[in-house]
Tab-separated table of N, CA and C in Angstrom:
chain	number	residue	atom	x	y	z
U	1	UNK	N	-37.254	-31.096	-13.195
U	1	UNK	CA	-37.835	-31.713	-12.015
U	1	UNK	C	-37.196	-31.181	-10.736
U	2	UNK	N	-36.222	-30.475	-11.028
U	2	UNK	CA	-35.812	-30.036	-9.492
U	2	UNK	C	-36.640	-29.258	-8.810
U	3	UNK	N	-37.462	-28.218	-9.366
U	3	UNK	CA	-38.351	-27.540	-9.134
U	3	UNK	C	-39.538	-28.281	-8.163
U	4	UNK	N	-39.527	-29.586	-8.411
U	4	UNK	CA	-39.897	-30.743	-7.291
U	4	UNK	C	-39.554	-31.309	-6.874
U	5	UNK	N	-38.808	-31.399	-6.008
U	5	UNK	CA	-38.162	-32.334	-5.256
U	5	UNK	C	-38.705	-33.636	-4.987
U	6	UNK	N	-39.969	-33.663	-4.340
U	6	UNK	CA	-40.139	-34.840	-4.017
U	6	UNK	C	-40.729	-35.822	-5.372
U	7	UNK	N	-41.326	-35.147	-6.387
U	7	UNK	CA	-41.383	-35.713	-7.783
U	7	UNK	C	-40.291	-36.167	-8.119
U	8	UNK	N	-39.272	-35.888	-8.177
U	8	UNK	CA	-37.740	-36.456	-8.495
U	8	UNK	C	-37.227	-37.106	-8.180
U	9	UNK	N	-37.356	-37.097	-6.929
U	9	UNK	CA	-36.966	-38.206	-5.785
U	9	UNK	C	-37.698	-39.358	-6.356
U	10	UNK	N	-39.154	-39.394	-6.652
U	10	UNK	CA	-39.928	-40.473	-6.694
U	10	UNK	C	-39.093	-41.432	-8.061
U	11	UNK	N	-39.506	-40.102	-8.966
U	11	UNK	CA	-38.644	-40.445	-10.309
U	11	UNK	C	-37.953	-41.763	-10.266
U	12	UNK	N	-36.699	-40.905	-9.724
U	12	UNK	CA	-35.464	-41.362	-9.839
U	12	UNK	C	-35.283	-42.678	-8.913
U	13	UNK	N	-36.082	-42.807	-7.630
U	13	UNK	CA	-36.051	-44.183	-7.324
U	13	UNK	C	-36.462	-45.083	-8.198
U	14	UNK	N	-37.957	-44.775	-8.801
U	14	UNK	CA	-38.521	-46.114	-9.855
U	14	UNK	C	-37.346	-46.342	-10.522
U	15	UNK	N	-36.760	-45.125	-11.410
U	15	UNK	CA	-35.925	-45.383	-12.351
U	15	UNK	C	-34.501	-46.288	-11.993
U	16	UNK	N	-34.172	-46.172	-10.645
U	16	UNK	CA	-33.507	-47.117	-10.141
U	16	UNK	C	-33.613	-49.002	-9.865
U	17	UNK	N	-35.207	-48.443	-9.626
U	17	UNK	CA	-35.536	-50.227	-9.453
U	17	UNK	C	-35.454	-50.912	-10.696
U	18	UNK	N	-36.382	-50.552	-11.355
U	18	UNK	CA	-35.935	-50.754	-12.617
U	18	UNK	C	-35.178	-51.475	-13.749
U	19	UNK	N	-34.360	-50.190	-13.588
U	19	UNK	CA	-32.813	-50.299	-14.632
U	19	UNK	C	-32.119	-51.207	-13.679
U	20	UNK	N	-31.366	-50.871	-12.396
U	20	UNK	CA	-30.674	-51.592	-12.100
U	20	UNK	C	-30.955	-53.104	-10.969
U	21	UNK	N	-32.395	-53.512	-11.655
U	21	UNK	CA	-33.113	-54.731	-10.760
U	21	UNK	C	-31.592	-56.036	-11.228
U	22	UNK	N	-31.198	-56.314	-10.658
U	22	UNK	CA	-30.456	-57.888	-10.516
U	22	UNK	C	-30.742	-59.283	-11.526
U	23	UNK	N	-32.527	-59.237	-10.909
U	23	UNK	CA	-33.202	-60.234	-11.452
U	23	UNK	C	-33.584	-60.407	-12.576
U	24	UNK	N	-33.993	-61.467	-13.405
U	24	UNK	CA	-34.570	-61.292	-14.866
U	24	UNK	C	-33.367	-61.186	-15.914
U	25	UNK	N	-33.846	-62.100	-16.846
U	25	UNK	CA	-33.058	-61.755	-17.730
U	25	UNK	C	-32.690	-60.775	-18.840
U	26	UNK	N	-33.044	-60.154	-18.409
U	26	UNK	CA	-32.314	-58.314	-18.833
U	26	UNK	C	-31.065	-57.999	-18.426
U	27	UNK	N	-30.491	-57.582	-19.609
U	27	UNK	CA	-29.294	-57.041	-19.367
U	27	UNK	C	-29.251	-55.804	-19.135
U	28	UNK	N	-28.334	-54.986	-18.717
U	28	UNK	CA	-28.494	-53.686	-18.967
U	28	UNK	C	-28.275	-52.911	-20.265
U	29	UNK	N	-27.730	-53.714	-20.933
U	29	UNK	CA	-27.372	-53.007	-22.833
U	29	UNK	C	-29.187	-53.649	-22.986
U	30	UNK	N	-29.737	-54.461	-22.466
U	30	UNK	CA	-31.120	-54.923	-23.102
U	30	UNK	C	-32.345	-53.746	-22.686
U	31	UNK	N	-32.012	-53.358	-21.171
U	31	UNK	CA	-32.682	-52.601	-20.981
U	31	UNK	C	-32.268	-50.677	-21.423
U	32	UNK	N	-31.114	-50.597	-21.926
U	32	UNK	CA	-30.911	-49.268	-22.813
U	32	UNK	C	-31.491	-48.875	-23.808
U	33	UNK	N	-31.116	-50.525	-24.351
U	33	UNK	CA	-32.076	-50.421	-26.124
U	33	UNK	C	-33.271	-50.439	-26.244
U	34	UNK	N	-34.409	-50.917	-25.069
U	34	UNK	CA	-35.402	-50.709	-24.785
U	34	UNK	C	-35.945	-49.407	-24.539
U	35	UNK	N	-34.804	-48.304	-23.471
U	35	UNK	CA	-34.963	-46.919	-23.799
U	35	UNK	C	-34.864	-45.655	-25.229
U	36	UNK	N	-33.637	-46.415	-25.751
U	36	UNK	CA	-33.711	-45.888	-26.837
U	36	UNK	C	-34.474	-45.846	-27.937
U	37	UNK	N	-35.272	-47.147	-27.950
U	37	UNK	CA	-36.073	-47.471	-28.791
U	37	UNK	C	-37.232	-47.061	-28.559
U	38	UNK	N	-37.822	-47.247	-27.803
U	38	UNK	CA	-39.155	-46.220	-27.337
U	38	UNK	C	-38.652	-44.786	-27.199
U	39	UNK	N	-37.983	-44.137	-27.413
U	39	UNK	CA	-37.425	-43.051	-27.035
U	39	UNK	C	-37.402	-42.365	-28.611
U	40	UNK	N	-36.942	-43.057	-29.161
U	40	UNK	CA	-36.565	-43.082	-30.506
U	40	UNK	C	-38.496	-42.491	-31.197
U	41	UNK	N	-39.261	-43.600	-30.982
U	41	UNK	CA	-39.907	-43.550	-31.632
U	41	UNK	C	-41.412	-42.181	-30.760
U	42	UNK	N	-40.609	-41.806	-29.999
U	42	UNK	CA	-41.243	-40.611	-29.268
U	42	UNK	C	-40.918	-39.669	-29.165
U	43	UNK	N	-39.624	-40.066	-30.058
U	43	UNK	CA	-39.178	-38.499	-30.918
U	43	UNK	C	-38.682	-37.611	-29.882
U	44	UNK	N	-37.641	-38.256	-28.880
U	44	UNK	CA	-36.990	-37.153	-27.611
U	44	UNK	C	-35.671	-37.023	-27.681
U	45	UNK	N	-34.873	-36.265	-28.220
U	45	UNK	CA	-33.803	-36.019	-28.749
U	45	UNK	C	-32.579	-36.451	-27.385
U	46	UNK	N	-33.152	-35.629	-26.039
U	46	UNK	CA	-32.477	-35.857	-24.600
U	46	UNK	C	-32.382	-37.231	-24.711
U	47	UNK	N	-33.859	-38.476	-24.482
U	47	UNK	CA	-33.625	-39.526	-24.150
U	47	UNK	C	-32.937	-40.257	-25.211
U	48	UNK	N	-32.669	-40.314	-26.173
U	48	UNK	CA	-32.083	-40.809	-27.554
U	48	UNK	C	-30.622	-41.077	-27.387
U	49	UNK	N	-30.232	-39.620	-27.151
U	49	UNK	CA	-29.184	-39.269	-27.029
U	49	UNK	C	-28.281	-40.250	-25.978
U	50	UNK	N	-29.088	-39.589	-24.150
U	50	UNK	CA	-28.157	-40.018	-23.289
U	50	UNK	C	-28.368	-41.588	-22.986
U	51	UNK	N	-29.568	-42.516	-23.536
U	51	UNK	CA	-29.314	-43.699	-23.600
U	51	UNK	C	-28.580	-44.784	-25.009
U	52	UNK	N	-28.394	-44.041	-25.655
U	52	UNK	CA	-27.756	-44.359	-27.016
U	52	UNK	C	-26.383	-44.457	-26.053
U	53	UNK	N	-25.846	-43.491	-25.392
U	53	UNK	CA	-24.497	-43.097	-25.150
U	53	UNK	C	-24.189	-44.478	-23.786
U	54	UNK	N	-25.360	-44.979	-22.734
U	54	UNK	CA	-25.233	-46.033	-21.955
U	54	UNK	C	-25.694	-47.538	-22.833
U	55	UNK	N	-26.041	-47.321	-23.567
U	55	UNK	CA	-26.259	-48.486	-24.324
U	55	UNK	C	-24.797	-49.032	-25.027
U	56	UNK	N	-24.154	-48.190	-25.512
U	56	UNK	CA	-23.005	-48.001	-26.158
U	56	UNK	C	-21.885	-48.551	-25.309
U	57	UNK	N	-22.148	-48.151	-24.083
U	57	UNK	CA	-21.278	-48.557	-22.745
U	57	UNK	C	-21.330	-49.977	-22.355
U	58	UNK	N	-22.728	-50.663	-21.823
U	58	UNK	CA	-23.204	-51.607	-21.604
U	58	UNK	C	-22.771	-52.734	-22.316
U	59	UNK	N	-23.565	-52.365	-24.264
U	59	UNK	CA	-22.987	-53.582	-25.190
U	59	UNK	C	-21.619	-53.245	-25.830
U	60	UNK	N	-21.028	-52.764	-25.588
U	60	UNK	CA	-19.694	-52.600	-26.439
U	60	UNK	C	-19.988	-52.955	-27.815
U	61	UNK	N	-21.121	-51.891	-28.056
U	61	UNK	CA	-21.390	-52.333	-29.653
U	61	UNK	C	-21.496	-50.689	-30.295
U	62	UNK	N	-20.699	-49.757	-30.909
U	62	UNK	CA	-20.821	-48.589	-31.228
U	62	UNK	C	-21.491	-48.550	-31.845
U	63	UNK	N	-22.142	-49.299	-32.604
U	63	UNK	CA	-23.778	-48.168	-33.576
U	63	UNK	C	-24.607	-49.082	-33.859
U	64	UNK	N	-25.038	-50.066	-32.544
U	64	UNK	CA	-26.178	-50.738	-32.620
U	64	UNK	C	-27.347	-49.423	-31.996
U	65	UNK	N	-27.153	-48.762	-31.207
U	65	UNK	CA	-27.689	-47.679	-30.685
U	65	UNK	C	-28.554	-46.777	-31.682
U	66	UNK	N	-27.233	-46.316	-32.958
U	66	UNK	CA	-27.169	-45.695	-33.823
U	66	UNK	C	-28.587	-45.631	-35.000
U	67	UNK	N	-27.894	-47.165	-35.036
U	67	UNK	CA	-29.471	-48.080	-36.203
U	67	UNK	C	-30.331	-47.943	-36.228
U	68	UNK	N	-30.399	-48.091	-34.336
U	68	UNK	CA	-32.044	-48.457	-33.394
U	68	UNK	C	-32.900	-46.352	-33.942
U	69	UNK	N	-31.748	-46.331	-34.015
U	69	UNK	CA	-32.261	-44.624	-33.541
U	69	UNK	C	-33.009	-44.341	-35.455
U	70	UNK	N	-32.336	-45.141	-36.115
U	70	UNK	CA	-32.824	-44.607	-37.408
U	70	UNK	C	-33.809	-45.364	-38.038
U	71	UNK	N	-33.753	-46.386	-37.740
U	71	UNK	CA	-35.061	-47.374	-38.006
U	71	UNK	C	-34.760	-48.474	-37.404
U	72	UNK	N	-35.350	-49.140	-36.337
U	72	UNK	CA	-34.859	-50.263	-35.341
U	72	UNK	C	-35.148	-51.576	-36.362
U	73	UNK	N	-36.300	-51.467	-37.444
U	73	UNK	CA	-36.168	-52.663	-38.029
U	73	UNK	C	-35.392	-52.974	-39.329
U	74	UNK	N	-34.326	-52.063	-39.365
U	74	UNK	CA	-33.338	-52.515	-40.271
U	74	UNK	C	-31.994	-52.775	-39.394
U	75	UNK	N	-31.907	-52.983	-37.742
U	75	UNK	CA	-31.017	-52.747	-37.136
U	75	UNK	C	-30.388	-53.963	-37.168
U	76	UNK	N	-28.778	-54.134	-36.767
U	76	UNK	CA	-28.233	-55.748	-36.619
U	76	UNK	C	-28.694	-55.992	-35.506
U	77	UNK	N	-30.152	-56.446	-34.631
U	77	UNK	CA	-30.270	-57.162	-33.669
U	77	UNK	C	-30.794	-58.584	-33.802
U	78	UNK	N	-30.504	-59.190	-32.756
U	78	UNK	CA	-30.540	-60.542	-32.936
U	78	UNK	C	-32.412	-60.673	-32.924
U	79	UNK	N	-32.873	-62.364	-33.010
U	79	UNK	CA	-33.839	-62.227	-32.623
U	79	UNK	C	-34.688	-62.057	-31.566
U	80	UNK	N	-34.182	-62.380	-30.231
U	80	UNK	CA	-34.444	-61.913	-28.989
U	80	UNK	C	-35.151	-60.983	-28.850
U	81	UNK	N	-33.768	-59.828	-29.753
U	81	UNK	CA	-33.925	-58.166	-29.254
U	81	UNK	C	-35.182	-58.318	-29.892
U	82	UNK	N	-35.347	-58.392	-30.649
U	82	UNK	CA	-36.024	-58.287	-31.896
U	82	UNK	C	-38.024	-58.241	-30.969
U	83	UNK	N	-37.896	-59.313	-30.604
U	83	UNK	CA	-39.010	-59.766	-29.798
U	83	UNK	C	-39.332	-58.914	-28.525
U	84	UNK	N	-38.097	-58.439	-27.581
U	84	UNK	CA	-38.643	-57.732	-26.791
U	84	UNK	C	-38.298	-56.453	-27.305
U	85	UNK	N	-38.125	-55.566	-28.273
U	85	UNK	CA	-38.336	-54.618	-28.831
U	85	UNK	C	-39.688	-54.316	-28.957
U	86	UNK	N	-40.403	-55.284	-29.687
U	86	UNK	CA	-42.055	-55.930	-30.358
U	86	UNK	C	-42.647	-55.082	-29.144
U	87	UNK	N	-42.137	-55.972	-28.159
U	87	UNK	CA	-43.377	-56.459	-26.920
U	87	UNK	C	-42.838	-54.998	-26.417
U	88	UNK	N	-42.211	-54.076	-25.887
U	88	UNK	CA	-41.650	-52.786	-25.310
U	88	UNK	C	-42.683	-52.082	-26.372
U	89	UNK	N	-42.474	-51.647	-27.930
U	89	UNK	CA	-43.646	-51.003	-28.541
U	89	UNK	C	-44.962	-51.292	-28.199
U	90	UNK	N	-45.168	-52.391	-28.074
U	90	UNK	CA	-46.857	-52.610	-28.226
U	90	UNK	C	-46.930	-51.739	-26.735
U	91	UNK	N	-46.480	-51.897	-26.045
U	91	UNK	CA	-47.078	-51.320	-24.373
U	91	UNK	C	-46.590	-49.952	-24.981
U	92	UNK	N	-45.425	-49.212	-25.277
U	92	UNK	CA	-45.413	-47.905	-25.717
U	92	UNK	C	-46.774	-47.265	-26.111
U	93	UNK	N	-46.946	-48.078	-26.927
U	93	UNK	CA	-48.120	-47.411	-27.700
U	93	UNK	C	-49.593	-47.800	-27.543
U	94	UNK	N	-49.621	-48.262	-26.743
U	94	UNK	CA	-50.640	-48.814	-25.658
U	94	UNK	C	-51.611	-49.372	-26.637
U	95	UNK	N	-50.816	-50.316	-27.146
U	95	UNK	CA	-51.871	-51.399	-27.589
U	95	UNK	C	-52.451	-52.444	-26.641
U	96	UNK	N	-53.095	-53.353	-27.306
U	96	UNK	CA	-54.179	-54.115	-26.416
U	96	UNK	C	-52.880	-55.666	-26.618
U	97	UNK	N	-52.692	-55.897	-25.221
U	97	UNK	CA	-51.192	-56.823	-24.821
U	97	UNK	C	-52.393	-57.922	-25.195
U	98	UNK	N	-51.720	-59.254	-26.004
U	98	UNK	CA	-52.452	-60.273	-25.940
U	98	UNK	C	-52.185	-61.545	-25.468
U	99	UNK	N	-52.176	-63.063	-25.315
U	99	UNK	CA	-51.589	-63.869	-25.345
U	99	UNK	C	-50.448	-63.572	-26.298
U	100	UNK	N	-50.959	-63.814	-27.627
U	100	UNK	CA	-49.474	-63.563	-28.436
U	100	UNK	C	-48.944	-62.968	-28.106
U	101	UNK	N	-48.852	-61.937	-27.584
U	101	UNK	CA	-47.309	-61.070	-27.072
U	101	UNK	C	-46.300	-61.864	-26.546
U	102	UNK	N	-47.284	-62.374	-25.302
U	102	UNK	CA	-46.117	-63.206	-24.313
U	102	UNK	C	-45.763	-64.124	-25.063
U	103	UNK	N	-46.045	-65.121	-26.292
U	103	UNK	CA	-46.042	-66.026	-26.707
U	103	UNK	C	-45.021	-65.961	-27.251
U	104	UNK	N	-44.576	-64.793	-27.853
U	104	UNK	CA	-43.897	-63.989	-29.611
U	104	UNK	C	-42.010	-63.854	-27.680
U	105	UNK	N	-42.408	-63.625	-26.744
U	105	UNK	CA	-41.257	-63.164	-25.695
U	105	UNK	C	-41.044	-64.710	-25.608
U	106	UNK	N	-41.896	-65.899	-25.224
U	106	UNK	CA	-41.484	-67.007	-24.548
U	106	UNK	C	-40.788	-67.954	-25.329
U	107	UNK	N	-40.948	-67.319	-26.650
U	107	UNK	CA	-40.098	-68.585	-27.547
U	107	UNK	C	-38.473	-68.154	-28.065
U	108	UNK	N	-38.162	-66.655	-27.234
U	108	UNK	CA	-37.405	-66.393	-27.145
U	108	UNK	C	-36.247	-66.412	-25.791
U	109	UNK	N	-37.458	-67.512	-24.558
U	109	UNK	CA	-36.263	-67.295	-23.727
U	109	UNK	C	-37.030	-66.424	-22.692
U	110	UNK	N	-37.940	-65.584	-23.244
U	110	UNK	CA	-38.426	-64.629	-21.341
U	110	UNK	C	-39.675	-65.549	-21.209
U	111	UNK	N	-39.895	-65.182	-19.864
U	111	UNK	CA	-40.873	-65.274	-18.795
U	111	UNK	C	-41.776	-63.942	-18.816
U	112	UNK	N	-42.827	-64.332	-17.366
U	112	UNK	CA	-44.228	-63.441	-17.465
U	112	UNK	C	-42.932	-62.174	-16.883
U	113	UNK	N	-42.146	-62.610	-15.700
U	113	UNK	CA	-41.271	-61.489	-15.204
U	113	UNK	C	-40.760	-61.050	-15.832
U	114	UNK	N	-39.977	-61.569	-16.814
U	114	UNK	CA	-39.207	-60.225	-18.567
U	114	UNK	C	-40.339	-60.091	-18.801
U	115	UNK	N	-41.331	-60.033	-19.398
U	115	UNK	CA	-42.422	-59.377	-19.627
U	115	UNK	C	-42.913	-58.045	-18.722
U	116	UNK	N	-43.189	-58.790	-17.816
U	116	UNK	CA	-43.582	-57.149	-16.690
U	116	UNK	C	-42.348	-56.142	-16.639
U	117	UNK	N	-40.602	-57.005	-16.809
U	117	UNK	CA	-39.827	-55.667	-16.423
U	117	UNK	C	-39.784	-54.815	-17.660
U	118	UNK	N	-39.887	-55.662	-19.248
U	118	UNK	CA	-39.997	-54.910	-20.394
U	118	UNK	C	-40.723	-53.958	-20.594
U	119	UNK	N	-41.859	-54.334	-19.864
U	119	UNK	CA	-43.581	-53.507	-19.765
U	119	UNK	C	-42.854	-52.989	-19.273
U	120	UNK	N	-42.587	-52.694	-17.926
U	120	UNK	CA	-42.308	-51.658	-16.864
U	120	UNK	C	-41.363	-50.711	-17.588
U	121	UNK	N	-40.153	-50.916	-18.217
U	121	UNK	CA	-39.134	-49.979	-18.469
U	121	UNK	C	-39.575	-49.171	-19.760
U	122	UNK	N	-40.331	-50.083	-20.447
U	122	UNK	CA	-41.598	-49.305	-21.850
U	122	UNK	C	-42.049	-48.400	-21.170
U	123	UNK	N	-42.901	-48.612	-20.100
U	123	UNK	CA	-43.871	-47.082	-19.669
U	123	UNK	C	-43.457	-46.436	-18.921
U	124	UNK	N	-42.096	-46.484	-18.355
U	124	UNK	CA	-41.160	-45.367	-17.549
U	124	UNK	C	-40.746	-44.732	-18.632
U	125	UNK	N	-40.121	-44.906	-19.859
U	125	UNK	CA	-39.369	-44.116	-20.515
U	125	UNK	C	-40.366	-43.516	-21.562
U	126	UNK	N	-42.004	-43.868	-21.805
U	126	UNK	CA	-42.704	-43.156	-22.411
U	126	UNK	C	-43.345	-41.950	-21.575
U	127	UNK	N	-43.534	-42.091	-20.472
U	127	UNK	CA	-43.733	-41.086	-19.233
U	127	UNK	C	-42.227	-39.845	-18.977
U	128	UNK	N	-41.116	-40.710	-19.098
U	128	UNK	CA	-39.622	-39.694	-18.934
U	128	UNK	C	-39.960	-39.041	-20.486
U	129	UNK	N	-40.023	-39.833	-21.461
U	129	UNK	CA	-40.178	-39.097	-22.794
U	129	UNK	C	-41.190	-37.960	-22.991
U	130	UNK	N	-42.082	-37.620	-22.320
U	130	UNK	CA	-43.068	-36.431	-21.985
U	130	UNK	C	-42.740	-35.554	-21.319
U	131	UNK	N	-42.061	-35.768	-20.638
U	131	UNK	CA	-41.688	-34.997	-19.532
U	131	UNK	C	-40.104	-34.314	-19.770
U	132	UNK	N	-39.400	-35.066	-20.831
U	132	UNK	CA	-38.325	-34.398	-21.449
U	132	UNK	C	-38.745	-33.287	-22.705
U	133	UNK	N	-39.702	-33.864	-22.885
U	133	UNK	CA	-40.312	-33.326	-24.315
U	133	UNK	C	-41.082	-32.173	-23.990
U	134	UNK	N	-41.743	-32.067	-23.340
U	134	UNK	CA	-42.552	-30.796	-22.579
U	134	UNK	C	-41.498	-29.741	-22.012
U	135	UNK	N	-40.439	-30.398	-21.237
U	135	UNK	CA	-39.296	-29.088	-20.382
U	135	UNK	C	-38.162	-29.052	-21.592
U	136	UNK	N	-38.332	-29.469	-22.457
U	136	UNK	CA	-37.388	-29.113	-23.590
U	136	UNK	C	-35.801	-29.686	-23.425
U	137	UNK	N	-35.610	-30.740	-22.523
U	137	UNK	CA	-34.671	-30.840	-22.394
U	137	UNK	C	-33.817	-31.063	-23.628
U	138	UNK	N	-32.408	-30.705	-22.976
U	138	UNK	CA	-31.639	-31.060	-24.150
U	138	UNK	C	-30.189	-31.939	-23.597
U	139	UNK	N	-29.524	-32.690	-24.738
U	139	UNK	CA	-28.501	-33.837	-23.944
U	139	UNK	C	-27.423	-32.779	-24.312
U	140	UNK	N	-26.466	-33.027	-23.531
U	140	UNK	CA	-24.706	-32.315	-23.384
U	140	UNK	C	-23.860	-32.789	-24.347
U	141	UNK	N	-24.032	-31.466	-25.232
U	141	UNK	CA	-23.011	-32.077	-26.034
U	141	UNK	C	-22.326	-33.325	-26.710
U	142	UNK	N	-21.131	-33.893	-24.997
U	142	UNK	CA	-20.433	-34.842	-24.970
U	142	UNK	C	-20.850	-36.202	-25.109
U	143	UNK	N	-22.221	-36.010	-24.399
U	143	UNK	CA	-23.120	-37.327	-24.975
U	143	UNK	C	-23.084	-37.881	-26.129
U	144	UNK	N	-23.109	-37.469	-27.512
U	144	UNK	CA	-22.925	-37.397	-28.731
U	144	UNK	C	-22.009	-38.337	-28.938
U	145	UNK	N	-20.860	-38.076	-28.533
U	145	UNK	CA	-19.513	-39.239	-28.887
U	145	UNK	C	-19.372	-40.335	-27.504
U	146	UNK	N	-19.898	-40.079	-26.337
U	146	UNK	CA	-19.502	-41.102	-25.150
U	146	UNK	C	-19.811	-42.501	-25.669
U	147	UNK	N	-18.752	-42.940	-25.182
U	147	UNK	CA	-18.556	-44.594	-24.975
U	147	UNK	C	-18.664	-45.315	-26.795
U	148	UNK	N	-17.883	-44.337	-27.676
U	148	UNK	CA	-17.744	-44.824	-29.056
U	148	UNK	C	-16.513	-45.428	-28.933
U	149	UNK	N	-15.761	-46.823	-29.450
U	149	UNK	CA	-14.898	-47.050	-29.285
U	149	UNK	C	-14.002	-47.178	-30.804
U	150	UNK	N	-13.327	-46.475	-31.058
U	150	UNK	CA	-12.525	-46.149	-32.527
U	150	UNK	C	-11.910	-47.167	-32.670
U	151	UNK	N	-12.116	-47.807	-34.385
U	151	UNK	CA	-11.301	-48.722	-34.798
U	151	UNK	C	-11.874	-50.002	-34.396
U	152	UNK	N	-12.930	-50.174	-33.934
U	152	UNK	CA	-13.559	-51.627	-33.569
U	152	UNK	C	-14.887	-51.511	-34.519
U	153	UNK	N	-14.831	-52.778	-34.932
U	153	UNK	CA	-15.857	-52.974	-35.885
U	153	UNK	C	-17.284	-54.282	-34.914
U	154	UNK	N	-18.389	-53.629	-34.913
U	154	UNK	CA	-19.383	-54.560	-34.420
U	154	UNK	C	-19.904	-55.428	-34.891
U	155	UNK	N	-19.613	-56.722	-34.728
U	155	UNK	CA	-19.944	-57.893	-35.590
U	155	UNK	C	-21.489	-57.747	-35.294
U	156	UNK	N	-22.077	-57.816	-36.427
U	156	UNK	CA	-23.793	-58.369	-36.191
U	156	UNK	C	-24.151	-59.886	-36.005
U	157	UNK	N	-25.388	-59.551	-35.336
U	157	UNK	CA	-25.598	-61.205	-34.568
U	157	UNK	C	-24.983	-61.644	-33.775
């Protein structure tokens, strides 16, 4: 994207509002695993990678990331995740959003607003996932091991 500047610029603001919105109950380890997981299942090695490695940071959980990346529904997430995982795929994959969606988020605790920011961070990172996937990007190395913490074991649940 440098090759556009002002595409990048645009980018990278959404991607700012976003990820680092205040409001809503999203965390930021909630909204990683949301990248990784759509990321995961769009098969982008870049986005996998360098949000596995901030997810890792966020939850101080070394291979909840890991799981998500190999099959998210054998992963230790709670049920929450579990739900806005659901609701992040269905918009990935542009299914038809129904009442039940929101229904399957509200008995977990979100609102219509976790809903729209889940939506929202679903179709930013299926749009970044094309656009990594097309320019071939690739993640650094160091990404690979960042923010693993040795000798700590991640309790599930």
């Amino acid at each position: 994207m440098a090759n556009r500047p002002e595409e990048f610029r645009v980018f990278f603001a959404y991607h700012d509002v976003i990820m680092h919105k205040k409001t809503g109950k999203l965390s930021m380890a909630d909204k990683e695993l949301i990248a990784v997981t759509v990321s995961t299942v769009n098969r982008t090695l870049y986005c996998v990678t360098v949000h596995s490695a901030s997810h890792r940071r966020y939850s101080k959980k070394p291979t909840l990331a890991d799981q998500v990346a190999v099959n998210w529904k054998l992963a230790d997430l709670s049920d929450r995740e579990v739900a806005m995982l659901e609701f992040a795929l269905a918009v990935c994959r542009a299914d038809n959003i129904t009442e039940e969606h929101f229904q399957k988020l509200e008995a977990h605790g979100f609102d219509r607003e976790d809903a729209w920011d889940i939506g929202s961070i679903s179709a930013f990172f299926a749009m970044a996932n094309r656009i990594a996937l097309f320019t071939d990007m690739r993640p650094n190395p160091e990404y690979y091991n960042m923010n693993r913490e040795e000798g700590k074991v991640q309790s599930s649940k």
